[in-house]
Amino acid sequence: MIFLLFTVFSSTVICHAQQQIHFKNDSVKQYIDKTLVLIHDHALNKDKIDWNSLQTEVYNKTKEAGNIQAALSVYPYLFEKIEDHHGWLSYKNKNYRWIKNVKRLDNEVVKNAVKKYEKVEAVVINKNIGYLRIPGNSDFSTKKMDSIAGNIVDEIDKINSGKIKGWIIDLRLNTGGNMYPMIAGISDLIGDNEKIGGFVTSEKKSEGDWILKNGNIYVDNNQVLNRRKLKVPVGKQLPVAVLISGYTASSGEMTAVSLVGRKNTKMFGEDSAGYTTTNEGFKVDSNSGLNLAVGYVVDRTGKIYIENVKPDMEIIGGDNFEDLNTDKKITASVEWIKKIK
């Protein structure tokens, strides 16, 4: 199928450039062409691009490369041209991406904490409020989904009891990874037997709904993983505060979105990082793959997240991961939970 797409694209879109630009190494040109076809057919912003012009630019930047590796420096430029700061090209385990100058609040406390607190942790604060910190994970595949979700369940089980009157889910340090085990891990706090979000194309067409059924997450009718149940059920209508920051990114943002629209839920903190596009991976060859932004995230209310996730209550700074009782965002969350309960 890719070959057929490549044939059509090369004959109708890039023929003119092929006639004028000669490559030092034919394998480089073949590689560039293959990735351009994938981008042309799948990239989120594909309809905004002047493909003849872009291909000519990419050809001129790579025509003298003696091998594929020598041509890879063009990909950050290519991702910038298609305005995709969430995608990347991976070649022999090294990634080539565009680092967009995102306007993110300079929060050194959160930045340093991202490196320090890498494990899920749950504690009881203020005597009867459950606090659950979920950092990012490094599983971009499906190999560890059950264990990641199970780890979150273990931490909830550690503190969960009939005395808990509300929950704080801390996603400030969640830089992304695999969204499914994170959402499944907290599914008892999100809802059940209902749509909690989904993926949409740039034309706002559905590309899959996120559905929770009996604690497990589905995309449409396809079950993603099988998560074990909590030892003690969680009160379905308990207030839930969600904390986000400028380092809440990608799947961390999607986890936050899964809670938007839930009854008795409020988001505190700072604007998220702005990686709310959905990505899809495409194999280029045995050494490399292309990861492209192909759509957007939508919450259960139908709101599409094109830029980032914004808190209901903005609180700038005041983070304290060493002493949670003095953390301004947690303090505000506790005060709100007390009013709700």
XYZ file of C-alpha atoms in Angstrom:
341
model
C 0.000 0.000 0.000
C 2.784 2.401 0.841
C 4.442 1.606 -2.447
C 1.265 2.453 -4.364
C 0.908 5.731 -2.492
C 4.525 6.477 -3.213
C 4.051 5.819 -6.915
C 1.092 8.185 -7.172
C 2.744 10.899 -5.127
C 6.073 10.781 -6.935
C 4.476 10.937 -10.359
C 2.030 13.752 -9.616
C 3.670 15.935 -7.008
C 7.433 15.683 -7.113
C 8.191 14.798 -10.705
C 9.351 18.308 -11.532
C 11.843 18.397 -8.684
C 13.140 14.948 -9.569
C 14.094 16.100 -13.066
C 16.187 19.036 -11.877
C 17.890 17.855 -8.680
C 20.439 15.045 -8.772
C 21.528 13.155 -5.670
C 25.026 12.029 -4.826
C 23.571 8.826 -3.366
C 20.385 7.226 -4.735
C 19.625 5.489 -1.414
C 19.404 8.899 0.280
C 16.853 10.070 -2.269
C 14.817 6.905 -1.864
C 14.790 7.362 1.896
C 13.812 11.039 1.662
C 11.048 10.203 -0.824
C 9.617 7.489 1.383
C 9.401 9.756 4.427
C 7.976 12.624 2.371
C 5.213 10.342 1.130
C 4.331 9.289 4.669
C 4.237 12.910 5.788
C 2.252 13.983 2.713
C -0.376 11.309 3.346
C -0.683 11.389 7.135
C 0.601 14.611 8.730
C -1.930 16.698 10.615
C -1.131 19.854 8.636
C -0.648 18.158 5.257
C -3.243 20.314 3.534
C -1.455 23.529 4.473
C 1.816 22.615 2.759
C 3.131 23.636 -0.666
C 4.550 20.194 -1.386
C 6.462 21.053 -4.546
C 8.273 23.849 -2.761
C 8.948 21.825 0.385
C 10.262 18.839 -1.505
C 12.603 21.021 -3.520
C 13.962 22.551 -0.312
C 14.473 19.135 1.284
C 16.164 17.796 -1.862
C 18.585 20.717 -1.971
C 19.477 20.200 1.675
C 20.207 16.481 1.262
C 21.426 15.977 -2.317
C 25.125 15.981 -1.318
C 24.728 13.516 1.564
C 26.902 10.462 1.109
C 24.615 8.218 3.196
C 21.261 8.285 4.974
C 22.704 9.238 8.329
C 24.338 12.314 6.813
C 20.922 13.496 5.604
C 19.056 13.192 8.889
C 19.767 16.747 10.007
C 17.044 17.861 7.577
C 14.259 16.336 9.680
C 14.076 18.978 12.435
C 13.683 21.518 9.614
C 11.054 19.334 7.936
C 9.049 18.972 11.150
C 9.188 22.730 11.621
C 7.841 23.286 8.111
C 4.866 21.014 8.776
C 4.423 22.595 12.222
C 4.724 19.319 14.107
C 6.618 19.718 17.387
C 5.152 16.486 18.758
C 6.533 14.170 16.068
C 9.999 12.877 15.286
C 12.060 10.612 13.061
C 13.827 7.807 14.894
C 16.975 6.365 13.306
C 18.990 3.700 15.135
C 17.440 4.773 18.446
C 18.257 8.447 17.983
C 15.441 10.939 17.509
C 15.395 13.905 15.156
C 12.699 16.460 15.956
C 11.839 20.129 15.925
C 12.155 21.780 19.319
C 9.521 24.479 19.197
C 10.050 27.559 21.301
C 6.978 26.936 23.455
C 5.963 29.702 25.825
C 6.158 27.767 29.071
C 6.243 29.265 32.522
C 9.764 29.071 33.910
C 9.107 26.922 36.982
C 12.442 25.654 38.264
C 10.873 23.773 41.182
C 8.736 21.637 38.880
C 11.561 21.253 36.366
C 13.899 19.858 39.032
C 11.183 17.683 40.536
C 10.571 15.966 37.181
C 14.041 14.437 37.462
C 13.692 13.552 41.142
C 10.229 12.028 41.500
C 9.996 9.297 38.889
C 7.702 6.852 40.719
C 3.981 6.798 41.350
C 3.284 7.706 44.963
C 0.143 7.962 47.074
C -0.132 9.468 50.569
C -2.904 10.739 52.819
C -2.820 14.480 53.489
C -4.990 16.575 55.775
C -6.126 13.328 57.487
C -8.695 12.275 54.888
C -7.628 13.369 51.406
C -5.862 10.996 49.057
C -2.930 12.432 47.129
C -1.713 10.519 44.063
C 1.293 11.674 42.050
C 1.604 10.120 38.581
C 4.817 11.000 36.707
C 5.418 10.165 33.059
C 6.507 6.736 31.887
C 8.889 5.580 29.193
C 6.661 2.921 27.675
C 5.695 4.109 24.205
C 4.684 0.602 23.171
C 2.468 -1.962 24.910
C 5.076 -4.040 26.730
C 4.577 -2.707 30.262
C 1.039 -1.354 30.194
C -0.369 -3.844 32.694
C 2.451 -3.270 35.171
C 2.203 0.534 34.903
C -1.556 0.435 35.523
C -1.033 -2.113 38.297
C 1.504 0.138 39.974
C -1.033 2.965 40.115
C -3.670 0.596 41.507
C -1.194 -0.612 44.160
C -0.595 2.962 45.311
C -4.318 3.741 45.473
C -4.885 0.516 47.429
C -2.156 1.550 49.858
C -4.152 4.519 51.160
C -7.722 3.911 50.001
C -10.367 3.510 52.710
C -13.788 4.703 53.672
C -12.142 7.669 55.393
C -10.955 9.256 52.137
C -13.230 12.196 51.348
C -11.568 13.422 48.152
C -8.588 12.932 45.856
C -5.800 15.053 44.412
C -4.284 13.660 41.227
C -0.948 15.345 40.635
C 0.092 15.386 36.974
C 2.545 18.283 37.279
C 5.513 15.964 36.684
C 3.831 13.861 33.992
C 5.890 14.475 30.858
C 4.087 11.785 28.868
C 4.614 8.216 27.735
C 1.750 5.760 27.333
C -1.637 7.259 28.221
C -3.621 4.026 28.452
C -2.167 2.523 31.660
C -2.302 5.924 33.368
C -5.982 6.411 32.535
C -6.798 2.787 33.353
C -4.948 3.078 36.666
C -7.197 5.923 37.832
C -10.317 4.776 35.982
C -12.232 4.290 39.243
C -11.782 8.020 39.874
C -12.685 9.042 36.313
C -15.954 7.222 35.731
C -17.287 3.960 34.351
C -19.288 2.706 31.385
C -19.012 6.042 29.643
C -17.077 7.986 27.050
C -14.332 10.073 28.676
C -12.612 11.543 25.614
C -11.229 10.611 22.248
C -9.252 11.415 19.122
C -10.404 13.593 16.216
C -8.914 14.574 12.875
C -8.179 18.144 11.824
C -11.621 18.010 10.152
C -13.148 17.126 13.571
C -14.036 13.597 12.511
C -13.831 10.963 15.236
C -10.786 8.711 15.150
C -11.723 6.707 18.238
C -13.551 7.269 21.522
C -12.032 6.474 24.920
C -14.484 4.296 26.794
C -14.220 2.995 30.356
C -15.893 -0.311 31.153
C -15.436 -2.052 34.488
C -12.152 -0.249 35.097
C -10.683 -1.091 31.695
C -10.078 1.335 28.849
C -11.317 0.773 25.310
C -10.820 2.728 22.107
C -14.226 2.321 20.521
C -14.858 -1.426 20.988
C -11.217 -2.472 21.270
C -9.996 -3.217 24.786
C -6.506 -1.815 25.323
C -5.557 -3.599 28.537
C -7.001 -5.651 31.397
C -6.517 -3.930 34.733
C -7.115 -5.613 38.082
C -9.682 -4.143 40.435
C -9.064 -2.086 43.549
C -9.291 -3.919 46.869
C -11.712 -1.303 48.196
C -14.077 0.569 45.831
C -13.640 4.325 45.480
C -16.614 6.620 46.032
C -17.829 7.518 42.531
C -18.834 11.106 43.319
C -15.914 12.072 45.548
C -14.345 15.417 44.579
C -11.181 15.125 42.496
C -8.646 17.941 42.109
C -6.221 17.672 39.190
C -2.862 19.460 39.262
C -1.101 20.402 36.006
C 1.989 22.400 35.050
C 4.015 23.479 32.049
C 5.691 20.059 32.226
C 2.426 18.154 31.966
C 2.822 16.990 28.387
C 1.476 14.610 25.758
C -0.072 11.605 27.518
C 0.037 13.547 30.759
C -2.219 16.115 29.102
C -4.477 13.364 27.771
C -4.789 11.902 31.259
C -5.837 15.338 32.496
C -8.330 15.646 29.629
C -9.904 12.305 30.605
C -11.066 13.939 33.844
C -12.538 17.070 32.255
C -16.312 17.028 32.470
C -16.411 14.627 35.421
C -18.758 15.797 38.176
C -17.031 17.369 41.215
C -13.724 17.815 39.393
C -11.534 20.914 39.204
C -8.115 21.573 37.667
C -5.468 23.668 39.428
C -2.061 24.982 38.402
C -0.467 26.323 35.242
C -1.045 25.863 31.508
C 0.128 22.479 30.242
C 2.988 22.002 27.784
C 0.939 21.965 24.580
C 1.451 18.460 23.130
C -2.226 17.620 22.715
C -1.955 16.192 19.230
C -2.385 12.467 18.727
C 0.540 10.638 17.153
C 0.855 7.611 14.899
C 3.995 5.652 14.100
C 5.058 4.524 10.611
C 7.913 2.159 9.759
C 10.414 3.589 7.262
C 12.926 0.730 7.206
C 14.581 -1.734 9.587
C 16.545 1.087 11.227
C 13.960 3.833 11.495
C 10.417 4.976 11.976
C 8.438 8.163 11.612
C 6.164 9.414 14.382
C 3.652 11.999 13.149
C 0.996 14.176 14.713
C -2.183 13.063 12.972
C -5.047 14.470 15.045
C -6.210 16.170 18.234
C -7.570 15.174 21.621
C -11.203 15.867 22.545
C -12.755 15.635 26.017
C -16.099 14.079 26.956
C -17.874 17.420 26.520
C -16.714 17.703 22.902
C -14.042 20.354 23.458
C -11.010 19.925 21.148
C -7.551 20.712 22.527
C -5.525 22.320 19.771
C -3.001 24.145 21.950
C -2.889 22.977 25.572
C -4.886 22.273 28.711
C -5.693 25.235 30.923
C -6.496 24.996 34.636
C -9.841 26.049 36.058
C -7.937 27.883 38.768
C -4.562 29.291 37.736
C -1.966 29.211 40.502
C 1.506 30.347 39.510
C 4.397 28.859 41.477
C 4.148 27.828 45.115
C 5.070 24.207 44.382
C 6.641 22.192 47.190
C 7.136 18.494 46.593
C 9.197 18.109 49.759
C 6.429 19.352 52.052
C 3.034 18.790 50.433
C 1.206 20.582 53.238
C 2.816 23.882 52.219
C 2.311 23.442 48.467
C 0.006 26.265 47.317
C -1.701 24.181 44.637
C -2.378 21.369 47.055
C -3.577 23.833 49.701
C -6.054 25.336 47.221
C -7.201 21.834 46.230
C -7.764 20.833 49.855
C -9.828 23.958 50.513
C -11.962 23.256 47.451
C -12.465 19.587 48.379
C -13.607 20.565 51.868
C -16.269 22.809 50.350
C -17.484 20.071 48.008
C -17.696 17.258 50.530
